[in-house]
Tab-separated table of C-alpha atoms and ligand atoms in Angstrom:
chain	number	residue	atom	x	y	z
C	16	UNK	CA	-152.432	154.304	28.717
C	17	UNK	CA	-149.208	154.470	30.745
C	18	UNK	CA	-148.799	151.884	33.491
C	19	UNK	CA	-149.870	153.058	36.962
C	20	UNK	CA	-146.219	153.286	37.977
C	21	UNK	CA	-145.343	155.414	34.993
C	22	UNK	CA	-148.399	157.573	35.618
C	23	UNK	CA	-147.232	158.110	39.197
C	24	UNK	CA	-143.768	159.070	37.976
C	25	UNK	CA	-145.267	161.614	35.572
C	26	UNK	CA	-147.417	163.015	38.354
C	27	UNK	CA	-144.398	163.376	40.626
C	28	UNK	CA	-142.047	164.705	37.983
C	29	UNK	CA	-142.889	168.407	38.340
C	30	UNK	CA	-142.431	168.095	42.094
C	31	UNK	CA	-139.136	166.299	41.726
C	32	UNK	CA	-137.957	168.894	39.245
C	33	UNK	CA	-138.999	171.732	41.510
C	34	UNK	CA	-136.989	170.531	44.447
C	35	UNK	CA	-134.109	170.145	42.035
C	36	UNK	CA	-132.822	173.681	42.424
C	37	UNK	CA	-129.799	171.410	42.458
C	38	UNK	CA	-126.564	172.399	44.147
C	39	UNK	CA	-123.889	173.326	41.615
C	40	UNK	CA	-120.487	172.035	42.669
C	41	UNK	CA	-117.803	174.337	43.984
C	42	UNK	CA	-120.042	176.811	45.809
C	43	UNK	CA	-120.927	177.352	49.455
C	44	UNK	CA	-124.293	176.199	50.751
C	45	UNK	CA	-123.641	175.999	54.494
C	46	UNK	CA	-123.932	179.020	56.788
C	47	UNK	CA	-120.972	177.750	58.803
C	48	UNK	CA	-118.745	177.889	55.703
C	49	UNK	CA	-119.506	181.475	54.737
C	50	UNK	CA	-116.265	183.468	55.175
C	51	UNK	CA	-116.441	186.543	57.404
C	52	UNK	CA	-117.082	189.842	55.644
C	53	UNK	CA	-117.751	193.453	56.551
C	54	UNK	CA	-120.453	195.454	54.810
C	55	UNK	CA	-119.970	199.068	53.810
C	56	UNK	CA	-122.115	201.389	55.907
C	57	UNK	CA	-124.736	203.179	53.802
C	58	UNK	CA	-124.801	205.914	56.423
C	59	UNK	CA	-121.073	206.654	56.271
C	60	UNK	CA	-120.374	209.128	53.459
C	61	UNK	CA	-117.413	208.546	51.152
C	62	UNK	CA	-115.401	211.084	53.194
C	63	UNK	CA	-116.159	209.084	56.349
C	64	UNK	CA	-118.636	211.525	57.865
C	65	UNK	CA	-121.845	210.218	59.395
C	66	UNK	CA	-125.154	210.650	57.595
C	67	UNK	CA	-127.743	211.303	60.261
C	68	UNK	CA	-130.676	212.996	58.525
C	69	UNK	CA	-132.983	212.220	55.637
C	70	UNK	CA	-132.001	215.473	53.960
C	71	UNK	CA	-128.289	214.568	54.059
C	72	UNK	CA	-129.217	211.274	52.487
C	73	UNK	CA	-131.288	212.896	49.748
C	74	UNK	CA	-128.920	215.759	49.056
C	75	UNK	CA	-125.598	213.966	48.945
C	76	UNK	CA	-125.219	210.415	50.191
C	77	UNK	CA	-127.779	208.874	47.842
C	78	UNK	CA	-125.963	210.273	44.808
C	79	UNK	CA	-122.642	208.858	46.008
C	80	UNK	CA	-124.073	205.367	46.255
C	81	UNK	CA	-125.920	205.617	42.948
C	82	UNK	CA	-122.702	206.728	41.311
C	83	UNK	CA	-120.813	203.729	42.736
C	84	UNK	CA	-123.403	201.347	41.311
C	85	UNK	CA	-123.156	203.084	37.942
C	86	UNK	CA	-119.368	202.970	37.902
C	87	UNK	CA	-118.769	199.535	39.392
C	88	UNK	CA	-121.810	197.330	38.804
C	89	UNK	CA	-124.554	198.167	36.303
C	90	UNK	CA	-123.240	201.114	34.318
C	91	UNK	CA	-124.708	204.413	33.215
C	92	UNK	CA	-127.768	205.014	31.063
C	93	UNK	CA	-128.927	207.453	28.415
C	94	UNK	CA	-131.525	210.120	29.164
C	95	UNK	CA	-135.107	210.146	28.005
C	96	UNK	CA	-135.111	210.048	24.199
C	97	UNK	CA	-136.297	213.197	22.482
C	98	UNK	CA	-138.427	211.395	19.935
C	99	UNK	CA	-140.566	209.121	22.092
C	100	UNK	CA	-143.905	207.955	20.744
C	101	UNK	CA	-146.615	205.629	21.910
C	102	UNK	CA	-148.890	203.851	19.475
C	103	UNK	CA	-151.839	201.848	20.718
C	104	UNK	CA	-152.007	198.947	18.261
C	105	UNK	CA	-155.128	197.200	19.559
C	106	UNK	CA	-157.814	197.708	22.154
C	107	UNK	CA	-160.578	195.436	23.450
C	108	UNK	CA	-163.030	196.736	26.048
C	109	UNK	CA	-164.228	193.261	26.842
C	110	UNK	CA	-161.161	191.150	27.411
C	111	UNK	CA	-161.035	188.207	29.817
C	112	UNK	CA	-164.794	187.768	29.820
C	113	UNK	CA	-165.415	191.457	30.460
C	114	UNK	CA	-163.133	191.703	33.470
C	115	UNK	CA	-160.725	194.074	31.778
C	116	UNK	CA	-159.898	196.325	28.922
C	117	UNK	CA	-156.889	195.056	26.993
C	118	UNK	CA	-154.586	197.520	25.289
C	119	UNK	CA	-151.517	196.647	23.302
C	120	UNK	CA	-149.141	199.425	22.460
C	121	UNK	CA	-145.680	200.100	21.203
C	122	UNK	CA	-143.222	202.409	22.866
C	123	UNK	CA	-141.277	203.827	19.953
C	124	UNK	CA	-138.096	205.843	20.099
C	125	UNK	CA	-135.053	206.617	18.074
C	126	UNK	CA	-131.455	206.143	18.974
C	127	UNK	CA	-128.661	207.134	16.630
C	128	UNK	CA	-131.304	207.722	13.986
C	129	UNK	CA	-132.616	204.127	14.168
C	130	UNK	CA	-136.187	203.326	15.180
C	131	UNK	CA	-136.878	201.014	18.079
C	132	UNK	CA	-140.019	199.428	19.557
C	133	UNK	CA	-140.938	197.822	22.873
C	134	UNK	CA	-144.348	196.136	22.868
C	135	UNK	CA	-146.496	196.483	25.959
C	136	UNK	CA	-149.547	194.495	26.999
C	137	UNK	CA	-151.858	196.263	29.407
C	138	UNK	CA	-155.013	195.059	31.161
C	139	UNK	CA	-157.091	197.639	32.991
C	140	UNK	CA	-159.801	196.427	35.372
C	141	UNK	CA	-163.241	197.410	34.084
C	142	UNK	CA	-164.275	197.826	37.725
C	143	UNK	CA	-161.943	200.830	38.086
C	144	UNK	CA	-163.677	204.126	38.611
C	145	UNK	CA	-160.635	206.275	38.066
C	146	UNK	CA	-157.007	205.868	37.090
C	147	UNK	CA	-155.926	202.413	38.268
C	148	UNK	CA	-152.735	201.559	40.145
C	149	UNK	CA	-150.663	199.161	38.070
C	150	UNK	CA	-148.366	196.193	38.518
C	151	UNK	CA	-145.731	196.121	35.849
C	152	UNK	CA	-143.186	193.397	35.231
C	153	UNK	CA	-141.150	192.111	32.353
C	154	UNK	CA	-141.834	188.601	31.126
C	155	UNK	CA	-139.214	186.056	30.013
C	156	UNK	CA	-140.971	184.705	26.919
C	157	UNK	CA	-143.164	187.312	25.274
C	158	UNK	CA	-146.410	188.983	26.310
C	159	UNK	CA	-148.404	186.064	24.944
C	160	UNK	CA	-146.758	183.802	27.542
C	161	UNK	CA	-148.417	185.419	30.559
C	162	UNK	CA	-151.987	184.408	29.674
C	163	UNK	CA	-153.773	182.147	27.196
C	164	UNK	CA	-155.919	185.119	26.040
C	165	UNK	CA	-155.933	184.591	22.225
C	166	UNK	CA	-156.109	188.351	21.671
C	167	UNK	CA	-152.528	188.861	22.809
C	168	UNK	CA	-150.101	189.424	19.936
C	169	UNK	CA	-147.634	186.587	19.566
C	170	UNK	CA	-144.137	188.026	19.994
C	171	UNK	CA	-141.944	187.983	16.908
C	172	UNK	CA	-138.767	188.628	18.881
C	173	UNK	CA	-135.836	186.276	19.451
C	174	UNK	CA	-136.436	183.893	22.373
C	175	UNK	CA	-133.604	182.585	24.504
C	176	UNK	CA	-134.747	179.027	25.017
C	177	UNK	CA	-136.456	176.515	22.783
C	178	UNK	CA	-138.894	175.383	25.441
C	179	UNK	CA	-142.355	176.416	26.594
C	180	UNK	CA	-143.637	176.538	23.034
C	181	UNK	CA	-140.618	178.248	21.488
C	182	UNK	CA	-138.898	176.669	18.493
C	183	UNK	CA	-135.910	177.977	16.515
C	184	UNK	CA	-135.753	180.811	19.052
C	185	UNK	CA	-139.190	182.102	18.071
C	186	UNK	CA	-142.547	181.791	19.803
C	187	UNK	CA	-145.176	179.449	18.353
C	188	UNK	CA	-148.931	179.368	19.042
C	189	UNK	CA	-148.344	176.729	21.714
C	190	UNK	CA	-146.349	179.268	23.730
C	191	UNK	CA	-149.544	181.102	24.649
C	192	UNK	CA	-150.009	181.100	28.404
C	193	UNK	CA	-146.893	178.976	28.958
C	194	UNK	CA	-145.801	181.261	31.809
C	195	UNK	CA	-149.265	181.890	33.220
C	196	UNK	CA	-148.552	180.229	36.573
C	197	UNK	CA	-146.404	183.271	37.352
C	198	UNK	CA	-149.108	185.763	36.373
C	199	UNK	CA	-152.429	185.472	38.231
C	200	UNK	CA	-153.837	188.172	35.948
C	201	UNK	CA	-157.494	187.800	36.958
C	202	UNK	CA	-156.650	187.849	40.673
C	203	UNK	CA	-154.638	191.041	40.268
C	204	UNK	CA	-157.384	192.724	38.226
C	205	UNK	CA	-160.053	191.744	40.731
C	206	UNK	CA	-158.004	193.452	43.431
C	207	UNK	CA	-158.287	196.666	41.433
C	208	UNK	CA	-154.854	196.772	39.821
C	209	UNK	CA	-154.005	197.060	36.165
C	210	UNK	CA	-151.415	194.610	34.827
C	211	UNK	CA	-148.702	195.657	32.402
C	212	UNK	CA	-145.960	193.575	30.891
C	213	UNK	CA	-143.363	193.653	28.137
C	214	UNK	CA	-140.822	191.176	26.847
C	215	UNK	CA	-137.344	192.094	28.080
C	216	UNK	CA	-135.830	190.653	24.894
C	217	UNK	CA	-137.477	193.451	22.874
C	218	UNK	CA	-134.983	195.758	24.545
C	219	UNK	CA	-131.877	193.607	24.376
C	220	UNK	CA	-131.779	189.894	23.575
C	221	UNK	CA	-130.407	188.083	26.622
C	222	UNK	CA	-127.073	186.746	25.414
C	223	UNK	CA	-123.511	188.037	25.296
C	224	UNK	CA	-123.885	189.544	21.811
C	225	UNK	CA	-127.463	190.658	22.312
C	226	UNK	CA	-126.378	194.300	22.581
C	227	UNK	CA	-125.856	194.331	18.802
C	228	UNK	CA	-129.597	193.959	18.277
C	229	UNK	CA	-130.605	195.948	21.319
C	230	UNK	CA	-130.726	199.543	22.398
C	231	UNK	CA	-127.118	199.506	23.575
C	232	UNK	CA	-126.031	199.742	19.970
C	233	UNK	CA	-128.224	202.828	19.509
C	234	UNK	CA	-127.044	205.345	22.069
C	235	UNK	CA	-123.624	206.896	22.294
C	236	UNK	CA	-124.089	209.307	25.171
C	237	UNK	CA	-125.444	209.013	28.693
C	238	UNK	CA	-128.006	211.261	30.392
C	239	UNK	CA	-125.260	213.832	31.101
C	240	UNK	CA	-123.970	213.784	27.538
C	241	UNK	CA	-120.837	211.733	28.315
C	242	UNK	CA	-119.641	209.073	25.893
C	243	UNK	CA	-121.375	205.759	26.529
C	244	UNK	CA	-119.790	202.655	25.034
C	245	UNK	CA	-121.690	199.426	25.308
C	246	UNK	CA	-119.386	198.171	28.092
C	247	UNK	CA	-120.077	201.343	30.095
C	248	UNK	CA	-123.629	200.144	30.550
C	249	UNK	CA	-125.108	196.668	30.607
C	250	UNK	CA	-128.087	194.559	29.626
C	251	UNK	CA	-129.596	195.100	33.089
C	252	UNK	CA	-129.278	198.853	32.628
C	253	UNK	CA	-130.784	198.677	29.133
C	254	UNK	CA	-133.734	196.643	30.437
C	255	UNK	CA	-134.268	198.970	33.383
C	256	UNK	CA	-134.028	202.077	31.192
C	257	UNK	CA	-136.823	200.781	28.969
C	258	UNK	CA	-139.042	200.243	32.031
C	259	UNK	CA	-138.747	203.990	32.560
C	260	UNK	CA	-140.002	204.514	29.017
C	261	UNK	CA	-143.082	202.483	29.893
C	262	UNK	CA	-143.672	204.757	32.893
C	263	UNK	CA	-143.389	207.664	30.423
C	264	UNK	CA	-146.283	206.019	28.614
C	265	UNK	CA	-148.299	205.567	31.830
C	266	UNK	CA	-148.011	209.299	32.384
C	267	UNK	CA	-149.952	209.811	29.153
C	268	UNK	CA	-152.685	207.221	29.791
C	269	UNK	CA	-155.591	208.506	31.895
C	270	UNK	CA	-156.631	204.923	32.717
C	271	UNK	CA	-153.436	204.484	34.709
C	272	UNK	CA	-152.340	206.207	37.895
C	273	UNK	CA	-148.667	206.820	37.135
C	274	UNK	CA	-148.026	207.679	40.785
C	275	UNK	CA	-149.003	204.176	41.843
C	276	UNK	CA	-146.745	201.934	39.784
C	277	UNK	CA	-145.616	198.717	41.457
C	278	UNK	CA	-142.678	197.128	39.650
C	279	UNK	CA	-142.058	193.419	39.980
C	280	UNK	CA	-139.318	191.217	38.612
C	281	UNK	CA	-138.200	187.645	39.058
C	282	UNK	CA	-134.597	186.474	39.107
C	283	UNK	CA	-132.513	188.416	36.525
C	284	UNK	CA	-135.569	190.591	36.051
C	285	UNK	CA	-135.654	191.108	39.828
C	286	UNK	CA	-132.114	192.469	39.587
C	287	UNK	CA	-133.395	194.675	36.776
C	288	UNK	CA	-136.362	195.889	38.838
C	289	UNK	CA	-134.199	196.899	41.788
C	290	UNK	CA	-131.897	198.851	39.513
C	291	UNK	CA	-134.852	200.413	37.672
C	292	UNK	CA	-136.285	201.541	41.009
C	293	UNK	CA	-132.920	202.991	42.021
C	294	UNK	CA	-132.506	204.941	38.791
C	295	UNK	CA	-136.111	206.118	38.455
C	296	UNK	CA	-137.953	207.313	41.540
C	297	UNK	CA	-141.302	207.202	39.783
C	298	UNK	CA	-141.631	203.519	40.676
C	299	UNK	CA	-143.746	203.652	43.822
C	300	UNK	CA	-143.155	200.063	44.956
C	301	UNK	CA	-140.381	197.708	43.929
C	302	UNK	CA	-140.574	193.941	44.290
C	303	UNK	CA	-137.599	191.645	43.995
C	304	UNK	CA	-138.614	188.017	43.580
C	305	UNK	CA	-135.690	185.593	44.029
C	306	UNK	CA	-133.271	188.114	42.487
C	307	UNK	CA	-130.149	186.676	44.122
C	308	UNK	CA	-126.602	187.621	43.157
C	309	UNK	CA	-126.404	191.078	41.586
C	310	UNK	CA	-129.930	191.671	42.889
C	311	UNK	CA	-130.996	191.655	46.517
C	312	UNK	CA	-128.356	189.197	47.779
C	313	UNK	CA	-125.153	190.526	49.336
C	314	UNK	CA	-122.142	190.189	47.032
C	315	UNK	CA	-119.668	189.953	49.902
C	316	UNK	CA	-121.473	186.920	51.294
C	317	UNK	CA	-120.169	183.936	49.479
C	318	UNK	CA	-123.177	181.620	49.450
C	319	UNK	CA	-124.561	180.094	46.261
C	320	UNK	CA	-123.855	182.170	43.157
C	321	UNK	CA	-120.789	184.416	43.330
C	322	UNK	CA	-119.804	187.595	41.512
C	323	UNK	CA	-117.170	185.662	39.569
C	324	UNK	CA	-119.678	183.047	38.515
C	325	UNK	CA	-122.328	185.503	37.383
C	326	UNK	CA	-119.759	187.561	35.467
C	327	UNK	CA	-118.625	184.387	33.750
C	328	UNK	CA	-122.059	182.983	32.856
C	329	UNK	CA	-123.664	186.324	32.060
C	330	UNK	CA	-120.930	188.833	31.206
C	331	UNK	CA	-123.427	191.105	29.476
C	332	UNK	CA	-125.627	191.649	32.549
C	333	UNK	CA	-123.170	194.007	34.252
C	334	UNK	CA	-120.703	196.633	33.084
C	335	UNK	CA	-117.056	195.855	32.374
C	336	UNK	CA	-115.813	197.294	35.703
C	337	UNK	CA	-117.810	194.745	37.696
C	338	UNK	CA	-115.463	192.018	36.425
C	339	UNK	CA	-112.656	193.511	38.519
C	340	UNK	CA	-114.471	192.289	41.632
C	341	UNK	CA	-114.466	188.610	40.702
C	342	UNK	CA	-113.263	186.875	43.856
C	343	UNK	CA	-112.577	190.333	45.275
C	344	UNK	CA	-116.028	191.417	46.447
C	345	UNK	CA	-114.566	193.094	49.530
C	346	UNK	CA	-113.133	195.780	47.234
C	347	UNK	CA	-116.554	196.792	45.884
C	348	UNK	CA	-117.358	200.370	46.935
C	349	UNK	CA	-120.933	199.261	47.638
C	350	UNK	CA	-122.890	196.118	48.387
C	351	UNK	CA	-126.420	195.167	47.463
C	352	UNK	CA	-128.078	196.363	50.683
C	353	UNK	CA	-127.216	199.818	49.400
C	354	UNK	CA	-129.120	199.120	46.190
C	355	UNK	CA	-132.188	198.476	48.350
C	356	UNK	CA	-131.373	201.613	50.341
C	357	UNK	CA	-131.510	203.645	47.110
C	358	UNK	CA	-135.226	202.851	47.012
C	359	UNK	CA	-135.883	204.552	50.357
C	360	UNK	CA	-138.317	205.723	51.511
C	361	UNK	CA	-140.421	203.883	48.915
C	362	UNK	CA	-141.819	200.487	49.892
C	363	UNK	CA	-139.764	197.549	48.656
C	364	UNK	CA	-140.436	193.829	48.987
C	365	UNK	CA	-137.677	191.219	48.895
C	366	UNK	CA	-138.817	187.628	48.479
C	367	UNK	CA	-136.761	184.472	48.700
C	368	UNK	CA	-137.542	180.781	48.255
C	369	UNK	CA	-136.038	178.287	50.652
C	370	UNK	CA	-134.928	175.818	47.971
C	371	UNK	CA	-133.472	178.578	45.817
C	372	UNK	CA	-130.107	178.354	47.559
C	373	UNK	CA	-128.306	179.631	44.477
C	374	UNK	CA	-129.904	183.033	45.157
C	375	UNK	CA	-128.804	182.954	48.838
C	376	UNK	CA	-132.122	183.458	50.650
C	377	UNK	CA	-130.489	184.508	53.906
C	378	UNK	CA	-128.176	186.863	52.018
C	379	UNK	CA	-131.284	188.488	50.544
C	380	UNK	CA	-132.743	188.851	54.028
C	381	UNK	CA	-129.531	190.268	55.525
C	382	UNK	CA	-129.364	192.754	52.687
C	383	UNK	CA	-132.955	193.901	53.282
C	384	UNK	CA	-132.139	194.207	56.974
C	385	UNK	CA	-128.949	196.187	56.341
C	386	UNK	CA	-130.936	198.653	54.205
C	387	UNK	CA	-133.347	199.292	57.075
C	388	UNK	CA	-131.303	202.052	58.820
C	389	UNK	CA	-131.756	204.228	55.729
C	390	UNK	CA	-135.520	203.765	55.915
C	391	UNK	CA	-135.371	204.660	59.584
C	392	UNK	CA	-133.843	208.034	58.651
C	393	UNK	CA	-137.184	208.716	57.006
C	394	UNK	CA	-139.074	207.494	60.058
C	395	UNK	CA	-140.100	204.284	58.244
C	396	UNK	CA	-139.681	200.809	59.586
C	397	UNK	CA	-137.774	198.299	57.436
C	398	UNK	CA	-137.867	194.538	57.963
C	399	UNK	CA	-138.379	194.984	61.695
C	400	UNK	CA	-136.724	191.684	62.721
C	401	UNK	CA	-133.126	190.623	63.323
C	402	UNK	CA	-133.195	187.092	61.993
C	403	UNK	CA	-134.535	185.610	58.802
C	404	UNK	CA	-138.166	184.745	59.635
C	405	UNK	CA	-139.518	181.190	59.475
C	406	UNK	CA	-140.682	179.813	56.136
C	407	UNK	CA	-143.903	181.305	54.747
C	408	UNK	CA	-144.050	183.995	57.451
C	409	UNK	CA	-143.854	187.453	55.863
C	410	UNK	CA	-142.377	190.319	57.904
C	411	UNK	CA	-141.620	193.981	57.504
C	412	UNK	CA	-143.219	197.308	57.007
C	413	UNK	CA	-141.585	199.491	54.344
C	414	UNK	CA	-139.210	196.656	53.533
C	415	UNK	CA	-141.277	193.501	53.196
C	416	UNK	CA	-139.570	190.126	53.275
C	417	UNK	CA	-140.482	186.473	53.119
C	418	UNK	CA	-138.838	183.175	52.429
C	419	UNK	CA	-141.437	180.798	51.117
C	420	UNK	CA	-141.377	177.070	50.733
C	421	UNK	CA	-140.416	175.749	47.297
C	422	UNK	CA	-137.930	176.741	44.631
C	423	UNK	CA	-137.002	179.442	42.142
C	424	UNK	CA	-140.362	180.675	40.799
C	425	UNK	CA	-143.132	183.213	41.219
C	426	UNK	CA	-146.059	181.574	42.985
C	427	UNK	CA	-149.553	182.484	44.139
C	428	UNK	CA	-148.165	182.762	47.660
C	429	UNK	CA	-145.713	185.414	46.458
C	430	UNK	CA	-148.459	187.323	44.675
C	431	UNK	CA	-150.757	187.173	47.702
C	432	UNK	CA	-148.056	188.983	49.706
C	433	UNK	CA	-147.388	191.531	46.950
C	434	UNK	CA	-151.057	192.378	46.605
C	435	UNK	CA	-151.439	192.844	50.364
C	436	UNK	CA	-148.248	194.912	50.438
C	437	UNK	CA	-149.513	197.119	47.603
C	438	UNK	CA	-152.933	197.478	49.264
C	439	UNK	CA	-151.194	198.606	52.427
C	440	UNK	CA	-148.966	201.161	50.736
C	441	UNK	CA	-150.872	202.338	47.677
C	442	UNK	CA	-154.510	202.409	48.718
S	13	LIG	C1	-129.394	181.941	36.787
S	13	LIG	C2	-128.492	182.994	37.350
S	13	LIG	C3	-129.222	183.723	38.429
S	13	LIG	C4	-130.623	184.110	38.047
S	13	LIG	C5	-131.285	183.132	37.116
S	13	LIG	C6	-132.466	183.648	36.310
S	13	LIG	O1	-128.769	181.088	35.911
S	13	LIG	O2	-127.331	182.355	37.843
S	13	LIG	O3	-128.458	184.834	38.841
S	13	LIG	O4	-130.648	185.383	37.549
S	13	LIG	O5	-130.441	182.600	36.165
S	13	LIG	O6	-132.541	184.819	35.964
S	13	LIG	O7	-133.309	182.835	35.991
C-alpha cells in the first residue's frame, strides 16, 4: 500500500500532467506580444477583383485558393486509384452487447504496381432503420486503441511511440482501449451515428522517412497526370487522400449514408481533416479539434507554435515549398482562415482548449471568424460573434466554435458539442 501522501500524489498526477501543456521557451504566449499582421482577403481574387457572389466563389475563387494551398502548404495528391477494392475481413452483428454491428475491412489499392491496405473499423448502430450517418476519424495508435472490444484486430503497423501499450514500435494486447477516453463509441452509436476509424500510420508512418513505407512512394503522378515527387505532396496530403478512399468505400456500403459523413480529427489529424474536407467535398461536416499551426490557427499570428517550428519538428507534414515561409509567414499567398473557407458552405466546427496555448486558441477562433464572410456569400452564418467566446460556451451556426477548459485532448465535452452540431446539420 502506498502512503496516503503518495496515494494523493498519484491521484493528482493526471491532473498535474494535463495542466502541463507546458510553455516551450522562445515562443509568444501573450496577446500583447503578438506582432501586427494583415490577413489575405478570401474575397479578393488573385487579380484584385472583388468576389461578391457564391457562384464567383464556386467557379473561380475557390480554385485559386485551393491551388495556393497545394503549391505552398500541403502539396498535390493523386487521383482515385483505378484498382480500388474493399474486403470485409470480419463482421459481428452483436458487438458491444448488441448495440452495434462491427465490420472490419481493408481498403486495397495499387500504386506503381504495389499493393497497399488501409484497415478500417466500423460500428453501425443496430437501432438504425436505414443508412446511418457516420463519424469518421483517424486514430493515433491503431483501431484497437479506440475501444477495449476484444473483437477489434490488433494493428500490426509501426507505432510512433512506445507508450499506451506499445513496445518496440508495435501494439501489444495491453494497448486495447488505451485511447478510449477520446472515443465515446457507445454514446455516438446511441445518438444514431455509425463510427468509423483507421490508423493514420497505415497510410504513412509519422516520421521524416515514413514516406518510404507509405503511399507517397507508390504514386508518381497527381490527379491531373503531372509528375508528383514525394516532396510535392506531404504526409498530411497522403493521410487526407486515404480518407477519401474510405468515403469511396462508404459509397458501396448500404448501411452507411455516404452523404452524411462527419469527419473529425485531433491535432495533426485535425490539420489532416481540414485539408481532407478542402480536397474532397463529399465530407458533409468537418471537425477540427485542437488542430493548431498548419490546421485552424492563423500562420501569420505568431502565438505558440510557428511555421518555422512545425517545419523543423515535422518536415514531412507539409510540402517542400512551405519551408520557404519559415519566419516569413506574411509572404504566404494564403492563410488558414482560407482553408476553413474552402469548406463552405458545409458545416465546420473548430474547437480549442484553453490550456493548449501551443495551438493558439484565439488564433483558431480568429481564423474561424475570418472564414465567415465566405459562408455569408452562401447565406449561411459563420461564428456569429466578434470575440472569442468565454470558456465552455459554444457559438456559431455553420462555423461552430468553442474553447473548452483543459488541455490538448478530445473530451466528452467536445463530443457533446460535435453530436449536437451534427444533429443540427445532418438530421
Ligand atoms: C505537436 C505539434 C502540434 C500538434 C501535435 C499533435 O508536437 O507541434 O502541431 O500537431 O503535435 O499532433 O499531437
